Amino acid sequence: TGFDAMTGAMKSIDIRTSDGNSIERSWADGPHTYLGIMVAGFPNLFMVTGPQSPGVKSQMIFSIEQHVNWISDCLEHLRGQGLTRIAATEAAQAAWVAHNNAVADATLYPLANSWYVGANIPGKPRVFMPYVGGVQAYTQKIEEVASRGYEGFTLSAPTQAPRRSA
């Protein structure tokens, strides 16, 4: 159909970091996210059912609500701690992408010539984008990240140096 599923909307918005990097440039070889919720290098930019989340392979309304609730709880945590900035770490993102790929590679999904890998968009890198480890495993992971003080994220306030969560 030509619809750029999972990445098209984010790539079409000209969101830039303070050093001028864009999502489109960051994702030139395919999307990289932490939990399908944030992209390393783009602080405070949350996504709902982004690439490497189970969104499109789950009951979408549940996944949307799950992400909105998680983001809301995260913002409450930040406010309660006097923090204003959250950013996914490169290491956490790389580990999540590797996990996402390992789970997908245990299936036949990445072999399909479908929109799940961007096959409907000429020139788009062929990367399997949804998380297929199951909603239960995903829920356990995002709850674990939150319960550990937003592990895999750097949290900070305007006047303090960023601090890494455990």
mmCIF file of C-alpha atoms in Angstrom:
data_model
loop_
_atom_site.group_PDB
_atom_site.id
_atom_site.type_symbol
_atom_site.label_atom_id
_atom_site.label_comp_id
_atom_site.label_asym_id
_atom_site.label_seq_id
_atom_site.Cartn_x
_atom_site.Cartn_y
_atom_site.Cartn_z
ATOM 1 C CA THR A 1 0.000 0.000 0.000
ATOM 2 C CA GLY A 2 2.971 2.314 0.423
ATOM 3 C CA PHE A 3 2.130 3.073 4.064
ATOM 4 C CA ASP A 4 5.399 3.317 5.986
ATOM 5 C CA ALA A 5 4.303 1.324 9.014
ATOM 6 C CA MET A 6 5.988 1.668 12.402
ATOM 7 C CA THR A 7 8.578 4.270 11.347
ATOM 8 C CA GLY A 8 6.971 6.589 8.795
ATOM 9 C CA ALA A 9 5.151 8.897 11.190
ATOM 10 C CA MET A 10 8.178 9.494 13.417
ATOM 11 C CA LYS A 11 10.561 9.917 10.493
ATOM 12 C CA SER A 12 8.279 12.450 8.806
ATOM 13 C CA ILE A 13 8.410 14.816 11.802
ATOM 14 C CA ASP A 14 11.519 16.979 11.751
ATOM 15 C CA ILE A 15 12.488 16.357 15.370
ATOM 16 C CA ARG A 16 16.124 17.194 16.008
ATOM 17 C CA THR A 17 18.512 16.855 18.902
ATOM 18 C CA SER A 18 20.554 19.809 20.142
ATOM 19 C CA ASP A 19 23.371 18.676 17.823
ATOM 20 C CA GLY A 20 21.058 18.509 14.790
ATOM 21 C CA ASN A 21 20.530 14.751 14.562
ATOM 22 C CA SER A 22 17.114 13.591 13.345
ATOM 23 C CA ILE A 23 15.122 10.401 13.825
ATOM 24 C CA GLU A 24 15.311 9.877 10.068
ATOM 25 C CA ARG A 25 19.109 9.978 10.179
ATOM 26 C CA SER A 26 19.260 7.845 13.346
ATOM 27 C CA TRP A 27 17.060 5.234 11.712
ATOM 28 C CA ALA A 28 18.766 5.237 8.293
ATOM 29 C CA ASP A 29 19.639 1.533 8.729
ATOM 30 C CA GLY A 30 16.405 0.659 10.532
ATOM 31 C CA PRO A 31 14.778 1.658 13.807
ATOM 32 C CA HIS A 32 16.572 1.389 17.134
ATOM 33 C CA THR A 33 14.554 1.975 20.302
ATOM 34 C CA TYR A 34 14.573 1.148 23.965
ATOM 35 C CA LEU A 35 11.397 -0.797 24.717
ATOM 36 C CA GLY A 36 9.700 0.715 21.668
ATOM 37 C CA ILE A 37 9.110 3.779 23.843
ATOM 38 C CA MET A 38 12.208 5.980 23.461
ATOM 39 C CA VAL A 39 15.188 6.492 21.155
ATOM 40 C CA ALA A 40 18.661 7.047 22.625
ATOM 41 C CA GLY A 41 19.819 10.589 21.961
ATOM 42 C CA PHE A 42 16.285 12.011 21.926
ATOM 43 C CA PRO A 43 15.508 12.934 25.545
ATOM 44 C CA ASN A 44 11.889 13.356 26.631
ATOM 45 C CA LEU A 45 10.622 12.027 23.283
ATOM 46 C CA PHE A 46 8.194 9.240 24.093
ATOM 47 C CA MET A 47 6.573 6.988 21.492
ATOM 48 C CA VAL A 48 3.386 4.990 21.905
ATOM 49 C CA THR A 49 3.616 1.517 20.324
ATOM 50 C CA GLY A 50 6.815 2.353 18.500
ATOM 51 C CA PRO A 51 9.120 -0.052 16.681
ATOM 52 C CA GLN A 52 10.354 -2.931 18.845
ATOM 53 C CA SER A 53 7.218 -2.894 20.972
ATOM 54 C CA PRO A 54 4.495 -5.540 20.636
ATOM 55 C CA GLY A 55 1.895 -2.982 19.500
ATOM 56 C CA VAL A 56 1.066 -4.284 16.018
ATOM 57 C CA LYS A 57 1.375 -7.920 17.129
ATOM 58 C CA SER A 58 -0.978 -7.499 20.073
ATOM 59 C CA GLN A 59 -4.412 -6.165 20.849
ATOM 60 C CA MET A 60 -3.562 -2.581 19.869
ATOM 61 C CA ILE A 61 -5.904 -0.834 22.304
ATOM 62 C CA PHE A 62 -4.283 -2.699 25.195
ATOM 63 C CA SER A 63 -0.791 -1.783 23.976
ATOM 64 C CA ILE A 64 -1.704 1.881 23.528
ATOM 65 C CA GLU A 65 -3.182 2.035 27.035
ATOM 66 C CA GLN A 66 -0.182 0.172 28.448
ATOM 67 C CA HIS A 67 2.275 2.656 26.937
ATOM 68 C CA VAL A 68 0.228 5.713 27.905
ATOM 69 C CA ASN A 69 -0.023 4.444 31.493
ATOM 70 C CA TRP A 70 3.708 3.612 31.628
ATOM 71 C CA ILE A 71 4.649 7.041 30.268
ATOM 72 C CA SER A 72 2.250 8.748 32.690
ATOM 73 C CA ASP A 73 3.741 6.825 35.630
ATOM 74 C CA CYS A 74 7.230 7.718 34.402
ATOM 75 C CA LEU A 75 6.363 11.424 34.245
ATOM 76 C CA GLU A 76 4.900 11.239 37.759
ATOM 77 C CA HIS A 77 8.126 9.598 38.953
ATOM 78 C CA LEU A 78 10.219 12.327 37.345
ATOM 79 C CA ARG A 79 8.065 15.086 38.820
ATOM 80 C CA GLY A 80 8.151 13.462 42.257
ATOM 81 C CA GLN A 81 11.950 13.369 42.138
ATOM 82 C CA GLY A 82 12.253 16.949 40.856
ATOM 83 C CA LEU A 83 13.590 15.664 37.535
ATOM 84 C CA THR A 84 12.772 17.052 34.104
ATOM 85 C CA ARG A 85 14.749 14.941 31.653
ATOM 86 C CA ILE A 86 14.805 11.263 30.741
ATOM 87 C CA ALA A 87 16.886 9.694 27.996
ATOM 88 C CA ALA A 88 17.392 6.086 26.965
ATOM 89 C CA THR A 89 21.018 5.003 27.211
ATOM 90 C CA GLU A 90 22.794 3.693 24.121
ATOM 91 C CA ALA A 91 23.689 0.492 26.012
ATOM 92 C CA ALA A 92 20.096 -0.231 27.054
ATOM 93 C CA GLN A 93 18.857 0.491 23.551
ATOM 94 C CA ALA A 94 21.478 -1.777 21.961
ATOM 95 C CA ALA A 95 20.591 -4.592 24.373
ATOM 96 C CA TRP A 96 16.869 -4.199 23.662
ATOM 97 C CA VAL A 97 17.400 -4.170 19.882
ATOM 98 C CA ALA A 98 19.587 -7.295 20.173
ATOM 99 C CA HIS A 99 16.907 -9.019 22.285
ATOM 100 C CA ASN A 100 14.178 -7.977 19.846
ATOM 101 C CA ASN A 101 16.193 -9.368 16.932
ATOM 102 C CA ALA A 102 17.002 -12.631 18.745
ATOM 103 C CA VAL A 103 13.338 -13.224 19.562
ATOM 104 C CA ALA A 104 12.295 -12.436 15.986
ATOM 105 C CA ASP A 105 15.036 -14.609 14.493
ATOM 106 C CA ALA A 106 13.581 -17.603 16.351
ATOM 107 C CA THR A 107 10.483 -17.227 14.137
ATOM 108 C CA LEU A 108 9.779 -17.089 10.417
ATOM 109 C CA TYR A 109 8.564 -13.472 10.589
ATOM 110 C CA PRO A 110 11.829 -11.849 9.440
ATOM 111 C CA LEU A 111 11.794 -14.029 6.308
ATOM 112 C CA ALA A 112 8.426 -12.723 5.136
ATOM 113 C CA ASN A 113 8.342 -10.084 2.441
ATOM 114 C CA SER A 114 5.851 -7.917 4.343
ATOM 115 C CA TRP A 115 5.341 -4.501 5.862
ATOM 116 C CA TYR A 116 6.666 -5.952 9.148
ATOM 117 C CA VAL A 117 10.113 -5.659 7.555
ATOM 118 C CA GLY A 118 9.380 -2.584 5.431
ATOM 119 C CA ALA A 119 9.118 -4.527 2.158
ATOM 120 C CA ASN A 120 6.277 -2.308 0.937
ATOM 121 C CA ILE A 121 8.519 0.797 0.904
ATOM 122 C CA PRO A 122 11.131 0.924 -1.876
ATOM 123 C CA GLY A 123 14.593 1.559 -0.439
ATOM 124 C CA LYS A 124 13.564 1.009 3.174
ATOM 125 C CA PRO A 125 16.038 -1.209 5.066
ATOM 126 C CA ARG A 126 14.618 -4.678 5.665
ATOM 127 C CA VAL A 127 14.430 -4.908 9.449
ATOM 128 C CA PHE A 128 11.815 -6.828 11.418
ATOM 129 C CA MET A 129 10.230 -4.135 13.573
ATOM 130 C CA PRO A 130 7.613 -5.534 16.014
ATOM 131 C CA TYR A 131 8.465 -7.226 19.303
ATOM 132 C CA VAL A 132 7.223 -10.831 19.122
ATOM 133 C CA GLY A 133 8.331 -12.100 22.519
ATOM 134 C CA GLY A 134 4.755 -11.802 23.761
ATOM 135 C CA VAL A 135 2.785 -9.194 25.637
ATOM 136 C CA GLN A 136 3.330 -10.955 28.971
ATOM 137 C CA ALA A 137 7.132 -10.929 28.629
ATOM 138 C CA TYR A 138 7.064 -7.332 27.407
ATOM 139 C CA THR A 139 4.844 -6.242 30.301
ATOM 140 C CA GLN A 140 7.190 -7.939 32.759
ATOM 141 C CA LYS A 141 10.168 -6.119 31.213
ATOM 142 C CA ILE A 142 8.687 -2.612 31.251
ATOM 143 C CA GLU A 143 7.384 -3.105 34.799
ATOM 144 C CA GLU A 144 10.846 -4.305 35.861
ATOM 145 C CA VAL A 145 12.484 -1.252 34.253
ATOM 146 C CA ALA A 146 10.111 1.079 36.110
ATOM 147 C CA SER A 147 10.445 -0.739 39.448
ATOM 148 C CA ARG A 148 14.217 -0.349 39.240
ATOM 149 C CA GLY A 149 13.984 3.427 38.967
ATOM 150 C CA TYR A 150 13.760 3.441 35.166
ATOM 151 C CA GLU A 151 16.740 1.222 34.544
ATOM 152 C CA GLY A 152 18.370 1.891 31.200
ATOM 153 C CA PHE A 153 17.524 5.565 31.271
ATOM 154 C CA THR A 154 19.480 8.621 32.350
ATOM 155 C CA LEU A 155 17.393 10.910 34.562
ATOM 156 C CA SER A 156 18.252 14.526 35.379
ATOM 157 C CA ALA A 157 17.050 17.995 36.328
ATOM 158 C CA PRO A 158 18.069 21.237 34.605
ATOM 159 C CA THR A 159 20.676 22.129 37.222
ATOM 160 C CA GLN A 160 22.224 18.731 37.803
ATOM 161 C CA ALA A 161 24.398 16.434 35.785
ATOM 162 C CA PRO A 162 22.527 13.454 34.329
ATOM 163 C CA ARG A 163 22.530 10.361 36.532
ATOM 164 C CA ARG A 164 22.182 6.869 35.226
ATOM 165 C CA SER A 165 19.581 4.670 36.748
ATOM 166 C CA ALA A 166 20.931 1.325 37.994
#
